[in-house]
PDB file of C-alpha atoms in Angstrom:
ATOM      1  CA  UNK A 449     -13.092 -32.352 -30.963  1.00  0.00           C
ATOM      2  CA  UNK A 450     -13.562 -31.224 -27.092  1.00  0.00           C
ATOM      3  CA  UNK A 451     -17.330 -30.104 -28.331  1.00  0.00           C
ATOM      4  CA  UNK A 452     -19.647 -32.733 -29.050  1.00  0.00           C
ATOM      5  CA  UNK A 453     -21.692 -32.812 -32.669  1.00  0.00           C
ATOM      6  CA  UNK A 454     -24.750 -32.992 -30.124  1.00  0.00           C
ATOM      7  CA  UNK A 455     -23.594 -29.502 -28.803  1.00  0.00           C
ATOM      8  CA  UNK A 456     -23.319 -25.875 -30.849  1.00  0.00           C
ATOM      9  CA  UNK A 457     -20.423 -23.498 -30.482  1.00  0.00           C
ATOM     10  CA  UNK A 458     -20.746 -19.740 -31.708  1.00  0.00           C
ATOM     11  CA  UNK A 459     -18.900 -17.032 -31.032  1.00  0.00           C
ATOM     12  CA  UNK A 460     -20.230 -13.801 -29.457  1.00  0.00           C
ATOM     13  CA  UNK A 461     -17.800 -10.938 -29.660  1.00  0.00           C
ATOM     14  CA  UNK A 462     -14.579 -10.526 -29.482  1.00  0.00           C
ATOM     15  CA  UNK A 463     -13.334 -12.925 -26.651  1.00  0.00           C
ATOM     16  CA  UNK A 464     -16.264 -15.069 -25.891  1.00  0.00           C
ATOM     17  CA  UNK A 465     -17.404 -18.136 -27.565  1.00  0.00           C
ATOM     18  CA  UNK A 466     -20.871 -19.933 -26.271  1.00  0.00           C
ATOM     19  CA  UNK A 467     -21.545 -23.748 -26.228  1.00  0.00           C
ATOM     20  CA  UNK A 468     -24.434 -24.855 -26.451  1.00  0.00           C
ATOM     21  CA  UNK A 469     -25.555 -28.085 -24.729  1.00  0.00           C
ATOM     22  CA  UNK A 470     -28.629 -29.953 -25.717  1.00  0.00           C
ATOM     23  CA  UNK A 471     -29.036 -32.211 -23.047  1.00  0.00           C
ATOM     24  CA  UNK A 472     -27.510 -33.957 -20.160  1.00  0.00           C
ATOM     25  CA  UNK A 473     -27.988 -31.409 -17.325  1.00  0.00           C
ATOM     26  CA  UNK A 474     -25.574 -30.294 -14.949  1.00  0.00           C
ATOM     27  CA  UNK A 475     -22.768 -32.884 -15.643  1.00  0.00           C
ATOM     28  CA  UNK A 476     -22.829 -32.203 -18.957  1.00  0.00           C
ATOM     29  CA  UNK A 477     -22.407 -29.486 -19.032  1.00  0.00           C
ATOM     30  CA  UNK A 478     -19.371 -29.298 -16.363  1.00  0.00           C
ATOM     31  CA  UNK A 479     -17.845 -32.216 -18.291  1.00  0.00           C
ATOM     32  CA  UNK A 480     -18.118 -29.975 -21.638  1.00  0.00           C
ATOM     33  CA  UNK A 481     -16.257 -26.801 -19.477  1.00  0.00           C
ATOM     34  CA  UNK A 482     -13.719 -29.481 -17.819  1.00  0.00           C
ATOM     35  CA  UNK A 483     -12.818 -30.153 -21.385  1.00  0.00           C
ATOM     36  CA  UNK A 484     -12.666 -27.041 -23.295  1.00  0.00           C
ATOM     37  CA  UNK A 485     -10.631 -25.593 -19.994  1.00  0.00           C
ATOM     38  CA  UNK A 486      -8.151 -28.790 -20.197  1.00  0.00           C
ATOM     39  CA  UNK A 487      -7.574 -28.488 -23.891  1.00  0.00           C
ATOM     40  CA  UNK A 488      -7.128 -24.818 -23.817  1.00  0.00           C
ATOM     41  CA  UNK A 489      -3.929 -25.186 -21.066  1.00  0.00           C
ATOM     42  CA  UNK A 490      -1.848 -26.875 -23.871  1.00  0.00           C
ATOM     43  CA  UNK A 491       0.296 -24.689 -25.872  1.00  0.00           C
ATOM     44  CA  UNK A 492       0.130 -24.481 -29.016  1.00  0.00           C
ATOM     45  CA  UNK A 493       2.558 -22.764 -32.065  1.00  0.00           C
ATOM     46  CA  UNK A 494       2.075 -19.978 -34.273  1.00  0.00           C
ATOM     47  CA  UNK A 495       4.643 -18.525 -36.771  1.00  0.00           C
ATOM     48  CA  UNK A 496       7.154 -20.786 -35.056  1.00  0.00           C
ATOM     49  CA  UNK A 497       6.181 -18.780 -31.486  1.00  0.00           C
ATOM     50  CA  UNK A 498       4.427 -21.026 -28.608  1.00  0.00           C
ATOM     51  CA  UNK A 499       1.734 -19.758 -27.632  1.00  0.00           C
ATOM     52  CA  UNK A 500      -1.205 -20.327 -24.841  1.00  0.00           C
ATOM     53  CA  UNK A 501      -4.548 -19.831 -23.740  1.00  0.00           C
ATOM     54  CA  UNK A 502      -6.121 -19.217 -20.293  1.00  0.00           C
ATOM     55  CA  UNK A 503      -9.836 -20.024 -20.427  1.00  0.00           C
ATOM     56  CA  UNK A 504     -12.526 -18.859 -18.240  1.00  0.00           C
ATOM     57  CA  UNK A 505     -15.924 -20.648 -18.238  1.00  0.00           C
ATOM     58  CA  UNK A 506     -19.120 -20.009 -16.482  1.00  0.00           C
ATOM     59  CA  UNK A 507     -22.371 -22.734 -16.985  1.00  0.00           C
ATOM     60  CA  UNK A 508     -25.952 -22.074 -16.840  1.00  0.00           C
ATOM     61  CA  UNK A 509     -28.540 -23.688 -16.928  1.00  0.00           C
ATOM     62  CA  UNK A 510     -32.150 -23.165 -18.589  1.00  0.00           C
ATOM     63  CA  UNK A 511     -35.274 -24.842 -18.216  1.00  0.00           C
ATOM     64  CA  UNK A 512     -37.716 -24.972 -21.531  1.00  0.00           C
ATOM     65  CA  UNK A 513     -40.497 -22.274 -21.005  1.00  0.00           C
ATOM     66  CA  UNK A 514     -39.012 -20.707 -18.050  1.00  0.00           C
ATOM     67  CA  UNK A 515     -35.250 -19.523 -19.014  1.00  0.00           C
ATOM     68  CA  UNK A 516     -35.169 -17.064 -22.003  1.00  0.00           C
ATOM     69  CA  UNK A 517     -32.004 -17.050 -24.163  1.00  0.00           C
ATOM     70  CA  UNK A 518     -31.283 -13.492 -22.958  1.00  0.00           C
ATOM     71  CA  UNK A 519     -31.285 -15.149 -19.501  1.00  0.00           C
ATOM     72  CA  UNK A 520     -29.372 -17.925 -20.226  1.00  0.00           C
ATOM     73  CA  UNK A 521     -26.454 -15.626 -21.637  1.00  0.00           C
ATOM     74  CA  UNK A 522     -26.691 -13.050 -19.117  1.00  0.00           C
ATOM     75  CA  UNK A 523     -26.481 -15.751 -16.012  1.00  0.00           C
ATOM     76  CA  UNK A 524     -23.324 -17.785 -17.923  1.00  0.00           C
ATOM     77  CA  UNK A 525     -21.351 -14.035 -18.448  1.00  0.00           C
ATOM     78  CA  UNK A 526     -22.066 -13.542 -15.020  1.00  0.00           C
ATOM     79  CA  UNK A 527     -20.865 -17.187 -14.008  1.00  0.00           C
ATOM     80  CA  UNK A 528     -17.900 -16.826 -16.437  1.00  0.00           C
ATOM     81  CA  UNK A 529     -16.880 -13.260 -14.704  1.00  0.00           C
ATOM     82  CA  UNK A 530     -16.931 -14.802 -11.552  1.00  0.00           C
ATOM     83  CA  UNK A 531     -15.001 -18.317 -12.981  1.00  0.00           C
ATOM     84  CA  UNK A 532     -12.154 -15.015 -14.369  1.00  0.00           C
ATOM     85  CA  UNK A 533     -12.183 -13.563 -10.559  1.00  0.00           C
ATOM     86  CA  UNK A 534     -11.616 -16.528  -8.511  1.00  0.00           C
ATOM     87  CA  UNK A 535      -8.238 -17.596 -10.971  1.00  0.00           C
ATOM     88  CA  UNK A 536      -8.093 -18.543 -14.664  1.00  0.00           C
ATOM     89  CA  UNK A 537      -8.195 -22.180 -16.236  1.00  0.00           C
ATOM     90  CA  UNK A 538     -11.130 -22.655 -14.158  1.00  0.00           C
ATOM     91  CA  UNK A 539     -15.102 -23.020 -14.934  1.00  0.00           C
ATOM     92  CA  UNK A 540     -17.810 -22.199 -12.445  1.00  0.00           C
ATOM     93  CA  UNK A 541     -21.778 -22.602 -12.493  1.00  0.00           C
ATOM     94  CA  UNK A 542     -24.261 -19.695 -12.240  1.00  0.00           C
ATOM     95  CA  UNK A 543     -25.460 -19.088  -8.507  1.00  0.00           C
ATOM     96  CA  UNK A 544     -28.119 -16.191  -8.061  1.00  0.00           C
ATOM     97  CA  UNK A 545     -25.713 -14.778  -5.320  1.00  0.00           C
ATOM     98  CA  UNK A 546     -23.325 -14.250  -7.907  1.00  0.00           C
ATOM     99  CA  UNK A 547     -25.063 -10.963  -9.046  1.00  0.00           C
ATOM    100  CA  UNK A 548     -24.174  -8.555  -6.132  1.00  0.00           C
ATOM    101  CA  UNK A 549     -20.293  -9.434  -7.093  1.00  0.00           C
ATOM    102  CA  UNK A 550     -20.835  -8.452 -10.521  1.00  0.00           C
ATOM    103  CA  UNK A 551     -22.994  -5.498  -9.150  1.00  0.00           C
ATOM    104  CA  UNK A 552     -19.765  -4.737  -6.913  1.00  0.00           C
ATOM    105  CA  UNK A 553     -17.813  -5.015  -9.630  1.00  0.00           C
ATOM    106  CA  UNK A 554     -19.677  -2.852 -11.753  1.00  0.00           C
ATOM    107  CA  UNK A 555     -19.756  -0.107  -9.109  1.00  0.00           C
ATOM    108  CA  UNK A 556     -15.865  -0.593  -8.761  1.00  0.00           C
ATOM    109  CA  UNK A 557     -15.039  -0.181 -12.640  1.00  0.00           C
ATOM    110  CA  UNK A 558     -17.378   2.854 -12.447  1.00  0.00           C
ATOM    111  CA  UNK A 559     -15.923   4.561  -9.659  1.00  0.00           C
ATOM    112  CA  UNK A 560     -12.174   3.537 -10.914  1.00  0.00           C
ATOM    113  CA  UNK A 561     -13.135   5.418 -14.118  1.00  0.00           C
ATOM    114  CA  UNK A 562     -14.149   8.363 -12.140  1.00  0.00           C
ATOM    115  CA  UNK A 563     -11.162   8.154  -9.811  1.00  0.00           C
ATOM    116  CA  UNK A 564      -8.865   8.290 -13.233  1.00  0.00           C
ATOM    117  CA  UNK A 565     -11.157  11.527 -14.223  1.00  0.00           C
ATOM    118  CA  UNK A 566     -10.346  13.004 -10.553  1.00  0.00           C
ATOM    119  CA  UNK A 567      -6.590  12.942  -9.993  1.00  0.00           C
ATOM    120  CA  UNK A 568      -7.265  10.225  -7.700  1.00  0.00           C
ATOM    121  CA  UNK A 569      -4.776   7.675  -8.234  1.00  0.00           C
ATOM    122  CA  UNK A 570      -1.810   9.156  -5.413  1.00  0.00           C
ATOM    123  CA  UNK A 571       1.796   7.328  -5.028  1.00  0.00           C
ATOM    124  CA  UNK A 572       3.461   6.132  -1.998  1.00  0.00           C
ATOM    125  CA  UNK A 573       7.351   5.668  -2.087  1.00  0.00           C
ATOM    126  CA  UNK A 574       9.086   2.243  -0.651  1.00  0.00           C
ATOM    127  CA  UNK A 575      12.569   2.881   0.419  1.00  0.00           C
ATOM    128  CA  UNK A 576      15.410   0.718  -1.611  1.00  0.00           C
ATOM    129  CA  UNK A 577      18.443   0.520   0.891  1.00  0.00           C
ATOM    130  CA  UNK A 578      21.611  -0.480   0.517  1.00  0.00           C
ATOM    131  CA  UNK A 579      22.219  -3.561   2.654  1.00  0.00           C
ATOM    132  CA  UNK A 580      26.124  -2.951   3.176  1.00  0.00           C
ATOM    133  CA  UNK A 581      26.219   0.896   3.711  1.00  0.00           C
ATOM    134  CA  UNK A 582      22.725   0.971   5.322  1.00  0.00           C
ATOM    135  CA  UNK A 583      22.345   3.854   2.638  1.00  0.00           C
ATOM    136  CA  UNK A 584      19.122   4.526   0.866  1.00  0.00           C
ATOM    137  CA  UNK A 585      19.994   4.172  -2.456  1.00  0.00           C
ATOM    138  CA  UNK A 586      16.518   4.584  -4.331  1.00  0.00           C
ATOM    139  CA  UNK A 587      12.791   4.748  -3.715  1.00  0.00           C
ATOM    140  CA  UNK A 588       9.913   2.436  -5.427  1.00  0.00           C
ATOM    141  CA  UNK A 589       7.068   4.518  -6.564  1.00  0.00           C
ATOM    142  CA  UNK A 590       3.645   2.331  -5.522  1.00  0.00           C
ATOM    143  CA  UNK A 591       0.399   3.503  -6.850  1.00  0.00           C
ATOM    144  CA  UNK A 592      -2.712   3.963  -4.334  1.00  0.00           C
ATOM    145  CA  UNK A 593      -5.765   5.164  -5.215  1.00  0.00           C
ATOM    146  CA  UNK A 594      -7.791   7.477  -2.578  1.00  0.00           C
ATOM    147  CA  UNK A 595     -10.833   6.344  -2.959  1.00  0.00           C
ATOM    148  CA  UNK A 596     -13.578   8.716  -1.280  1.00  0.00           C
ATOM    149  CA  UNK A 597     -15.372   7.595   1.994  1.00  0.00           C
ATOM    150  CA  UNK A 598     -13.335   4.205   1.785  1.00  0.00           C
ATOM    151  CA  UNK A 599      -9.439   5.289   2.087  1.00  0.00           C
ATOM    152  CA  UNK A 600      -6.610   4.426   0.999  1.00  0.00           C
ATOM    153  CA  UNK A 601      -6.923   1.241  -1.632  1.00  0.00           C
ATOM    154  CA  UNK A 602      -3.821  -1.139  -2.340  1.00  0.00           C
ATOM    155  CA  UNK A 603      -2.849  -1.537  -6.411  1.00  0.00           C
ATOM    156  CA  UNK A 604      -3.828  -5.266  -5.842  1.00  0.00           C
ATOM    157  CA  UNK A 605      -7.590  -4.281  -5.868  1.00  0.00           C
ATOM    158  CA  UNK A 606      -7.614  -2.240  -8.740  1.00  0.00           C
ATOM    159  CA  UNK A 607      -5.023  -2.147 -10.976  1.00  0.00           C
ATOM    160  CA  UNK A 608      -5.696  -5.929 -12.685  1.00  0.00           C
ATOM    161  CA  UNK A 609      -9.267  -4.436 -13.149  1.00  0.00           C
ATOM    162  CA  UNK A 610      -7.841  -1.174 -14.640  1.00  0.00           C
ATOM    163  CA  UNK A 611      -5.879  -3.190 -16.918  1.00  0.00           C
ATOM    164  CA  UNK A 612      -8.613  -5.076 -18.100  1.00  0.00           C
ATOM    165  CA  UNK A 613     -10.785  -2.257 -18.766  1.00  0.00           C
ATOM    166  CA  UNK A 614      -8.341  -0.130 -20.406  1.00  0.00           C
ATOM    167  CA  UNK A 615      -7.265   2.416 -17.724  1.00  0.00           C
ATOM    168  CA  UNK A 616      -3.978   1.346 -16.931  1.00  0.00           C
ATOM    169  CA  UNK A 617      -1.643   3.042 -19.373  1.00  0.00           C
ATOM    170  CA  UNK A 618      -3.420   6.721 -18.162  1.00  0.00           C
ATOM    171  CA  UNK A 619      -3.220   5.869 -14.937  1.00  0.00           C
ATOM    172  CA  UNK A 620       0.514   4.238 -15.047  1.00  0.00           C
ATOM    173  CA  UNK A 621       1.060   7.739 -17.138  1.00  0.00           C
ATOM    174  CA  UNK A 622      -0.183   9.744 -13.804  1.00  0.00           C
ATOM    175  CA  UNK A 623       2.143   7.054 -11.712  1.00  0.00           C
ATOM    176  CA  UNK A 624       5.434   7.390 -14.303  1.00  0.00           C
ATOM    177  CA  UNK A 625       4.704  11.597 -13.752  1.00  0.00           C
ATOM    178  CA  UNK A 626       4.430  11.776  -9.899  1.00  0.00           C
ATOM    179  CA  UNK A 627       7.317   9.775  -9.540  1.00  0.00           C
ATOM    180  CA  UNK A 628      10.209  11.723 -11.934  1.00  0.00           C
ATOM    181  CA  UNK A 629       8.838  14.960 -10.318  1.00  0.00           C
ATOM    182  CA  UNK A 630       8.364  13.651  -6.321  1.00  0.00           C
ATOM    183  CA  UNK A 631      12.273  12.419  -7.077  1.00  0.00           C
ATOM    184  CA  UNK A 632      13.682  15.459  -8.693  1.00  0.00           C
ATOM    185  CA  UNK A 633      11.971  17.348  -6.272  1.00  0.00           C
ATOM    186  CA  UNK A 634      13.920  15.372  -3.197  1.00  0.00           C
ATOM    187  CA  UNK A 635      17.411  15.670  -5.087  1.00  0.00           C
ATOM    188  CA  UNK A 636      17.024  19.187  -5.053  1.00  0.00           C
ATOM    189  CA  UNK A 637      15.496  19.399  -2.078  1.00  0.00           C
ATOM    190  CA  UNK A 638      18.189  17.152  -0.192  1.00  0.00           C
ATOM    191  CA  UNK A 639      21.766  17.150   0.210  1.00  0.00           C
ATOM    192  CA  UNK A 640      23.715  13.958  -1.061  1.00  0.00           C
ATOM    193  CA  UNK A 641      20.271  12.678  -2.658  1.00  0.00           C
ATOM    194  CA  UNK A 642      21.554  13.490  -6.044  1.00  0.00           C
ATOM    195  CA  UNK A 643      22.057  10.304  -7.868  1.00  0.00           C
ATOM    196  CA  UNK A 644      18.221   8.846  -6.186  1.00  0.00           C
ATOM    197  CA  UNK A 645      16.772   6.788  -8.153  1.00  0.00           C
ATOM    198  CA  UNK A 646      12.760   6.086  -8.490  1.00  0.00           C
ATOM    199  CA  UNK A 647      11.711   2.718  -9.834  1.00  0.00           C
ATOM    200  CA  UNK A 648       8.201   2.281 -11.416  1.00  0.00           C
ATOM    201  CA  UNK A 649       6.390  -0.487 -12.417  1.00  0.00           C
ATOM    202  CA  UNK A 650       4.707  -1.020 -16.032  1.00  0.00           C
ATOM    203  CA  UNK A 651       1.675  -2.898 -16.393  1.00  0.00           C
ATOM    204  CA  UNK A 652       1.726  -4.795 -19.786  1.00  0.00           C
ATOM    205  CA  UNK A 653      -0.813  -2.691 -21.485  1.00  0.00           C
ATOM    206  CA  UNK A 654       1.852  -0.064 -20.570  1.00  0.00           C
ATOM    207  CA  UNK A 655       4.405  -2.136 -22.457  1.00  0.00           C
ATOM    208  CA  UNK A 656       2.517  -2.890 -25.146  1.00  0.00           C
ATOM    209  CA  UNK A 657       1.666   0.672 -25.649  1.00  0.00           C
ATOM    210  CA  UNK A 658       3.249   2.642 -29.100  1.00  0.00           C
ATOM    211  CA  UNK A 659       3.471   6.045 -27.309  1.00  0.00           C
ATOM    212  CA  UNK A 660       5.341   4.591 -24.278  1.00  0.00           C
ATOM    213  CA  UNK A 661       8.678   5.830 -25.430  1.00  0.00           C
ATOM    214  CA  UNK A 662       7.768   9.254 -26.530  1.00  0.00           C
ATOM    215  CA  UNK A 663       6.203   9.860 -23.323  1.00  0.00           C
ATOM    216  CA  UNK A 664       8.629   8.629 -20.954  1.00  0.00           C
ATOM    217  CA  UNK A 665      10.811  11.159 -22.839  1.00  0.00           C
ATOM    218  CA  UNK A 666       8.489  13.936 -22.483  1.00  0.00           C
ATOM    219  CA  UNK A 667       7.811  13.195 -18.720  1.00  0.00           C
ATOM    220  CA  UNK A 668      11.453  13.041 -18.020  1.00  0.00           C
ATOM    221  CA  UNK A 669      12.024  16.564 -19.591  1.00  0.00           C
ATOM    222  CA  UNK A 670       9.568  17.865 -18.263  1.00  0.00           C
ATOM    223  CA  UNK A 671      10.923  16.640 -14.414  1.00  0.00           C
ATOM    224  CA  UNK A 672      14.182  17.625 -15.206  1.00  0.00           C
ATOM    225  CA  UNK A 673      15.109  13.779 -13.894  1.00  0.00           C
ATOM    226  CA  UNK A 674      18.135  12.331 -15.440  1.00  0.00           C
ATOM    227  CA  UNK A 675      17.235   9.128 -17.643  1.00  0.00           C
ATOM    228  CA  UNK A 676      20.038   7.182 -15.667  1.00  0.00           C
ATOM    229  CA  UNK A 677      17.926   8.113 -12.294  1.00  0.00           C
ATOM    230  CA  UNK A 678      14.556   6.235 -13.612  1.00  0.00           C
ATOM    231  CA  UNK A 679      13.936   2.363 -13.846  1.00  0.00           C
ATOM    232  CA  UNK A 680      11.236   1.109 -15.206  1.00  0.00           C
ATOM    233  CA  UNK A 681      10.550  -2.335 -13.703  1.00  0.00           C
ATOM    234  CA  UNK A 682       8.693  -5.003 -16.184  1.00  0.00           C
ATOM    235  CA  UNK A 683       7.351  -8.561 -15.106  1.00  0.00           C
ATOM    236  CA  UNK A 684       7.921 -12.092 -17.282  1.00  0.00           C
ATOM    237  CA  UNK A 685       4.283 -12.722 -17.487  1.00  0.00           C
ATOM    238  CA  UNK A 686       3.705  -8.927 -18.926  1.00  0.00           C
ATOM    239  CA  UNK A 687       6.353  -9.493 -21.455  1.00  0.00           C
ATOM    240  CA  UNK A 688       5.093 -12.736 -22.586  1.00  0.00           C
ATOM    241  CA  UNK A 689       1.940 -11.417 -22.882  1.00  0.00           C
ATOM    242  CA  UNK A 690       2.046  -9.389 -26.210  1.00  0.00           C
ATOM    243  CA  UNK A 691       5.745 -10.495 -26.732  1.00  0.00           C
ATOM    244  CA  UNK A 692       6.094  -8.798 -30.610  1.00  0.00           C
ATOM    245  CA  UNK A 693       4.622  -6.099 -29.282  1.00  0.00           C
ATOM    246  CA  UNK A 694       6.628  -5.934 -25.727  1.00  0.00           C
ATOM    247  CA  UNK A 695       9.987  -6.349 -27.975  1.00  0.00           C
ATOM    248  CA  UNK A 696       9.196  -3.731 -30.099  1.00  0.00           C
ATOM    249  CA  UNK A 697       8.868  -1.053 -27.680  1.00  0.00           C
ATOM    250  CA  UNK A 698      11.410  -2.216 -25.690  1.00  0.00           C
ATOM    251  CA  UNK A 699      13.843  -2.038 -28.828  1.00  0.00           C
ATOM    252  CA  UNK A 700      12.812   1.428 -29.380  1.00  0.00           C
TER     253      UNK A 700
END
């Protein structure tokens, strides 16, 4: 009901869905996105489990003769890209300028796929200490990728777009293996630092993924870390995510 008869959905792919807007210009069409985005923040149930939606929407705009449909797609993907960057449950209208930030992105996703390829993807260690004994207790095993000619790069910059494009259970793999090793390594290295303990984050692809289990297993045997000495740290928002899924694995 939040799309006009006037206008003509159609889906394109797996996760997009186009409206088309016969008239009424630039309000129109933002009054068509305010709606689809405000509809789409209500939950809704399925199988008895609530559910929700976060929508992304980018407008553009043609002009008879002079925008070709290719066009018209190409510059609302773009606008919808950069609606997904700047938060979710938000809609944003095609700018020109808005191509070198795809362009940047493009080059990022390229060079993070090449950085996965390359070893590339390092780990720094955050000290957990004990606030009463003023012992350290643990370390937290924080993922940095090297990136060359631009240094060290924080997960915040990279790791939502590795999720998104699929790289984030190899890379959390690489993560998960340089920790249990770096940590076994320092137990035997260091008197007293027997019982450390390394936590590690999962992403929720990580979560979600079938072989998770089997290759926390193997990783741990193959560190010689005691399964008592690892945490693996999980979010409420990567849970809830893919929560069958998340359940499952964790239930393995």
């Amino acid at each position: 009901r939040d799309v006009r008869l006037r206008n003509v959905p159609a889906r394109l792919g797996r996760h997009g869905v186009a409206v088309l807007a016969a008239d009424g210009g630039a309000g129109e069409a933002a009054r068509v996105a305010e709606r689809l985005v405000r509809a789409l923040e209500a939950p809704f149930t399925i199988d008895g489990r609530e559910m929700s939606v976060h929508a992304s929407v980018g407008i553009a705009l043609g002009r008879p003769g002079a925008t070709t449909v290719d066009e018209l797609l190409r510059n609302a993907d773009v606008a919808m890209y950069s609606a997904k960057h700047g938060g979710k449950r938000r809609f944003t209208a095609y700018e020109p300028k808005m191509h070198a930030r795809i362009r940047h992105r493009q080059e990022l996703v390229t060079a993070l796929e090449r950085a996965v390829e390359r070893d590339e993807i390092g780990v720094h260690y955050q000290p957990i200490v004990n606030l009463e004994t003023g012992a350290m207790v643990a370390v937290e095993a924080l993922a940095r990728w090297d990136r060359p000619l631009h240094g060290l790069i924080c997960p915040d910059a990279f790791i939502p777009l590795a999720d998104e494009i699929g790289l984030m259970v190899g890379i959390g793999r690489s993560v998960l293996r340089q920790a249990c090793g770096q940590a076994r390594a320092w137990q035997a290295a260091f008197a007293g630092r027997e019982d450390l303990r390394v936590n590690v984050n999962l992403s929720p692809s990580e979560l979600s993924d079938p072989t998770l289990v089997a290759d926390v297993e193997r990783i741990l045997r193959d560190s010689g870390l005691a399964p008592d000495r690892l945490v693996l740290e999980i979010t409420e928002s990567g849970v809830m995510r893919k929560p069958d899924e998340a359940l499952a694995t964790m239930a393995t």
